[in-house]
PDB file of C-alpha atoms in Angstrom:
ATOM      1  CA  UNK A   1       8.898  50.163  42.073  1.00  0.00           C
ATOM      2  CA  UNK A   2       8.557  46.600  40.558  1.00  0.00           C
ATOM      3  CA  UNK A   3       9.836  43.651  41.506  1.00  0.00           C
ATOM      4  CA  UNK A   4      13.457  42.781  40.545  1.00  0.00           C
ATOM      5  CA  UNK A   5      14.618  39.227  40.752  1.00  0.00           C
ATOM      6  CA  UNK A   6      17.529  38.262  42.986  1.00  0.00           C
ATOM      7  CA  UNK A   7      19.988  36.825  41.425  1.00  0.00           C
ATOM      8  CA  UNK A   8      18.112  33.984  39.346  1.00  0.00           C
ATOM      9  CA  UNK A   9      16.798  36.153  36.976  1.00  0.00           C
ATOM     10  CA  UNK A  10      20.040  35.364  34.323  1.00  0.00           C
ATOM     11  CA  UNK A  11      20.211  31.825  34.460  1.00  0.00           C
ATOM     12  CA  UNK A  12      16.231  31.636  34.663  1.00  0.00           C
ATOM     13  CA  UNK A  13      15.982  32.989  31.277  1.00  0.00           C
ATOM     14  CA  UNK A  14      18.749  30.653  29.876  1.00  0.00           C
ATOM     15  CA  UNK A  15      16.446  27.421  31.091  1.00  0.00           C
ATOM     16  CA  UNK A  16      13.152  28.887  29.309  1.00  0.00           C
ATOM     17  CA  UNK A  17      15.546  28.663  26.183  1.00  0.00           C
ATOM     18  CA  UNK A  18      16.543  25.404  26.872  1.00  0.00           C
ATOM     19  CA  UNK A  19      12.937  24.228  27.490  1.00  0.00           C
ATOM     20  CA  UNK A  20      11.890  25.785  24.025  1.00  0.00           C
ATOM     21  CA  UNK A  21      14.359  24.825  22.067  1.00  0.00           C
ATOM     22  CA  UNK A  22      13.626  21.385  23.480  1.00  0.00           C
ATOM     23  CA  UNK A  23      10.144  21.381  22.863  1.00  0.00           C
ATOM     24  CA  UNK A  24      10.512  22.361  19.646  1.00  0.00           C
ATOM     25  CA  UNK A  25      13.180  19.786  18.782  1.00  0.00           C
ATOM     26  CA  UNK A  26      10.788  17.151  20.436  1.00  0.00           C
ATOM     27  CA  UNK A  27       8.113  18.250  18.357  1.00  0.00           C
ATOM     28  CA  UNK A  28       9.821  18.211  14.978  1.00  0.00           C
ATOM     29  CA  UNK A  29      11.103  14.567  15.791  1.00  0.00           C
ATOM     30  CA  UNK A  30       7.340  13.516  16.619  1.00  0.00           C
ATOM     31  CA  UNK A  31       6.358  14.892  13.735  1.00  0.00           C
ATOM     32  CA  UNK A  32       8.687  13.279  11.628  1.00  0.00           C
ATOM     33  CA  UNK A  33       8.123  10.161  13.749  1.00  0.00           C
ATOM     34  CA  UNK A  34       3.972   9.833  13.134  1.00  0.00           C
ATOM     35  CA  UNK A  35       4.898  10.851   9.506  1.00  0.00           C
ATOM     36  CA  UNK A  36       7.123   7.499   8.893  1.00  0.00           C
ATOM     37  CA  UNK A  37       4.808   5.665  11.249  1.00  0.00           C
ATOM     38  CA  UNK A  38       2.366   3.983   8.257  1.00  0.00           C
ATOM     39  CA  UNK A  39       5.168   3.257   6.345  1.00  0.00           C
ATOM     40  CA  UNK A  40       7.406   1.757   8.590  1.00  0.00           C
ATOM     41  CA  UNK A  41       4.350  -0.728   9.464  1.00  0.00           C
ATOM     42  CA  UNK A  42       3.586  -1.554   6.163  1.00  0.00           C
ATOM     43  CA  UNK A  43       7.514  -2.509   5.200  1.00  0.00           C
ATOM     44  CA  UNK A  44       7.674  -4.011   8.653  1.00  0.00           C
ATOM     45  CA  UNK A  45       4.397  -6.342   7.492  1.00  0.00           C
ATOM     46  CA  UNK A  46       5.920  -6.960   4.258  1.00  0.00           C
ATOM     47  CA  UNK A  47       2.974  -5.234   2.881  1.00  0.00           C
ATOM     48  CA  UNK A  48       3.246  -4.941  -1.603  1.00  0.00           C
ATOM     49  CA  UNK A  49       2.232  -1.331  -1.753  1.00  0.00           C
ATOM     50  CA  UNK A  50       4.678   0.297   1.117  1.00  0.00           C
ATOM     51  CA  UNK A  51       6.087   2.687  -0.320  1.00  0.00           C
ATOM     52  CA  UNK A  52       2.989   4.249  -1.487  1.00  0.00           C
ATOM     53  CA  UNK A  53       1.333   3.999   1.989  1.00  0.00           C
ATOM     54  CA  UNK A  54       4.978   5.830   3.102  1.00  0.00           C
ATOM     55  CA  UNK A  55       3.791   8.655   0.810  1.00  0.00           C
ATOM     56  CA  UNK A  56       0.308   8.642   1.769  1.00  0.00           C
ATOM     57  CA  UNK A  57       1.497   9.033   5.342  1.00  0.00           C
ATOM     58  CA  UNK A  58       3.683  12.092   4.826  1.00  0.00           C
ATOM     59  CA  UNK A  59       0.967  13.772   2.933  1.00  0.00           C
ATOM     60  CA  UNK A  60      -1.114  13.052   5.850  1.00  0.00           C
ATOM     61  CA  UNK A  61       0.567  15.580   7.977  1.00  0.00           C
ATOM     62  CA  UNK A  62      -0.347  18.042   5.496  1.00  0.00           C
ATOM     63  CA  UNK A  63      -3.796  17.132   5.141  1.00  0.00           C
ATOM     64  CA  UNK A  64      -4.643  15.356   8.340  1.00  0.00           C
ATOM     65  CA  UNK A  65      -7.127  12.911   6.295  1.00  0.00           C
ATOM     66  CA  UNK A  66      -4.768  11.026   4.896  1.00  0.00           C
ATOM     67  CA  UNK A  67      -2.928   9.573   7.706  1.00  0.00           C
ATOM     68  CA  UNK A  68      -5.501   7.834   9.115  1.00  0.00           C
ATOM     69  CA  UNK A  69      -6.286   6.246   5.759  1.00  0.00           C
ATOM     70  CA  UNK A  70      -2.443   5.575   5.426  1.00  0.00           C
ATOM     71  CA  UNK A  71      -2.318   3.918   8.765  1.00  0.00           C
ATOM     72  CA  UNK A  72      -5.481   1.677   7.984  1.00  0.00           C
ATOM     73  CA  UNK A  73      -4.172   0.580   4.613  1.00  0.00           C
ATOM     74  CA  UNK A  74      -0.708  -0.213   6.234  1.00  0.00           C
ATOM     75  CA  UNK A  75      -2.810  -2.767   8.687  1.00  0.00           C
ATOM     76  CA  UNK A  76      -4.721  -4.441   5.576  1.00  0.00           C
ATOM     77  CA  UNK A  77      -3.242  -7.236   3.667  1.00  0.00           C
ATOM     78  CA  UNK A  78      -4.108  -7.349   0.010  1.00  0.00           C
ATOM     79  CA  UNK A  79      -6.160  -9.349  -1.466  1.00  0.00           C
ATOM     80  CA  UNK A  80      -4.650 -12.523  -2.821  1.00  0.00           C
ATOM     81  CA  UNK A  81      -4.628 -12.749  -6.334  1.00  0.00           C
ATOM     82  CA  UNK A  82      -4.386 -15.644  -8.890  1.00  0.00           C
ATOM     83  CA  UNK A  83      -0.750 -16.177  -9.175  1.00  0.00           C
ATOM     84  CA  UNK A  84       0.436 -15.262 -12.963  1.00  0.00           C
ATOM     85  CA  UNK A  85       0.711 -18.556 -14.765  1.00  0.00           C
ATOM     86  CA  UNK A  86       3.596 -20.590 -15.145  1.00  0.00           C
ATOM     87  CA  UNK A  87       5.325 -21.975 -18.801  1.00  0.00           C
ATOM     88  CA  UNK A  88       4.482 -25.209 -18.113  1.00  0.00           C
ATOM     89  CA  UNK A  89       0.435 -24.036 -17.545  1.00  0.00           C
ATOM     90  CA  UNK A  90       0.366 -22.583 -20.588  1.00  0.00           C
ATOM     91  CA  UNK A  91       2.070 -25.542 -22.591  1.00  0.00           C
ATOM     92  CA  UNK A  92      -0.978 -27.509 -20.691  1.00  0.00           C
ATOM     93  CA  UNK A  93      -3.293 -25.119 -21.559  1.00  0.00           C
ATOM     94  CA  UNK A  94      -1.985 -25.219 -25.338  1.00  0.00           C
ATOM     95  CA  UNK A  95      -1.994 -28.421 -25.311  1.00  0.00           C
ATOM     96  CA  UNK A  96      -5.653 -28.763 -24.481  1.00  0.00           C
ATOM     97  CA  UNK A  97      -6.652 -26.295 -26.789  1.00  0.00           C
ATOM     98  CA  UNK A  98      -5.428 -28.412 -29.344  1.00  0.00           C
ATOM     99  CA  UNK A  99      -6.713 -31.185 -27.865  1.00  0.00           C
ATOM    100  CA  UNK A 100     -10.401 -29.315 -28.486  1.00  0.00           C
ATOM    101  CA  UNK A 101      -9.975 -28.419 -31.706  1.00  0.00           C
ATOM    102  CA  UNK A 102      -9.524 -31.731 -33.073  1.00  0.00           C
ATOM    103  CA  UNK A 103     -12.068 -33.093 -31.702  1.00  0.00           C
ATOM    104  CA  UNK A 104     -14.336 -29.909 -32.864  1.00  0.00           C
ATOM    105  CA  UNK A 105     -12.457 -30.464 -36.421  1.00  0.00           C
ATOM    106  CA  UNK A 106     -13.502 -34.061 -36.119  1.00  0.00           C
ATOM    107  CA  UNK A 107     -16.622 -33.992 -34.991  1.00  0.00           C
ATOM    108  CA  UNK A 108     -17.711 -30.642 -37.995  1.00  0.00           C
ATOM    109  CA  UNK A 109     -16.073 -33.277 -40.250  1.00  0.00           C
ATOM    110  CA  UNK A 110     -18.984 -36.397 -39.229  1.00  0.00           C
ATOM    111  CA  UNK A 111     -21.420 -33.487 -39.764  1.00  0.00           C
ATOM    112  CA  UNK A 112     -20.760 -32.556 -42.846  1.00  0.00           C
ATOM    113  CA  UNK A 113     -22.264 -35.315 -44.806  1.00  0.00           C
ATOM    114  CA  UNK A 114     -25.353 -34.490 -43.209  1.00  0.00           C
ATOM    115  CA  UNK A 115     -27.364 -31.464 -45.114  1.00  0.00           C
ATOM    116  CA  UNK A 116     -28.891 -29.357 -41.901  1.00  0.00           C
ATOM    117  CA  UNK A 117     -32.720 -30.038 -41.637  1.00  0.00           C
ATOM    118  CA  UNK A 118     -35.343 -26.856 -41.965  1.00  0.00           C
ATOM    119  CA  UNK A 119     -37.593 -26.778 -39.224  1.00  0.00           C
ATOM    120  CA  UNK A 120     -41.174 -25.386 -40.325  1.00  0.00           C
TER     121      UNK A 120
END
């Protein structure tokens, strides 16, 4: 003879369902929660390369090395670069150049009278 529940039996089944069907919705939304998590950082710290650290992140559930990495790169700023140059530095820079060469044009042209000495 085993023992036979007492009138909870029905409804106590219906709550383990509830409870895993909960836990499993809670653990597909923290999944898809860490996932985002290195890419919502990096857009949130205006950081150039977000969208690839979103990616990196994602994969990182899959491969579980690559979300640390993701997460670490989302905290690092890049370095900062030389800014690209402007028109008006390169009409400066133009305008030096030619600057230089006249002077180098001038300054062949004083040497040329002179034949180049042989040293023995």
């Amino acid at each position: 003879m085993g023992f036979q529940m007492q009138g909870s039996g029905e409804w106590l089944y219906w709550l383990c369902l509830v409870i895993v069907i909960a836990l499993v919705v809670a653990g597909t939304w923290a999944i898809y929660s860490l996932g985002g998590l290195p890419g919502r950082i990096a857009r949130s710290r205006g950081h150039p390369q977000a969208a690839a650290i979103s990616v990196c992140g994602w994969l990182g559930l899959i491969t579980f090395v690559l979300w640390p990495v993701a997460l670490v790169w989302a905290y690092t700023s890049p370095r900062g670069g030389q800014a690209a140059a402007t028109s008006e530095d390169l009409d400066a820079l133009l305008a030096d150049l030619r600057r230089t060469s006249e002077r180098v044009a001038a300054i062949e042209a004083g040497l040329g009278s002179t034949s180049p000495r042989r040293i023995a």
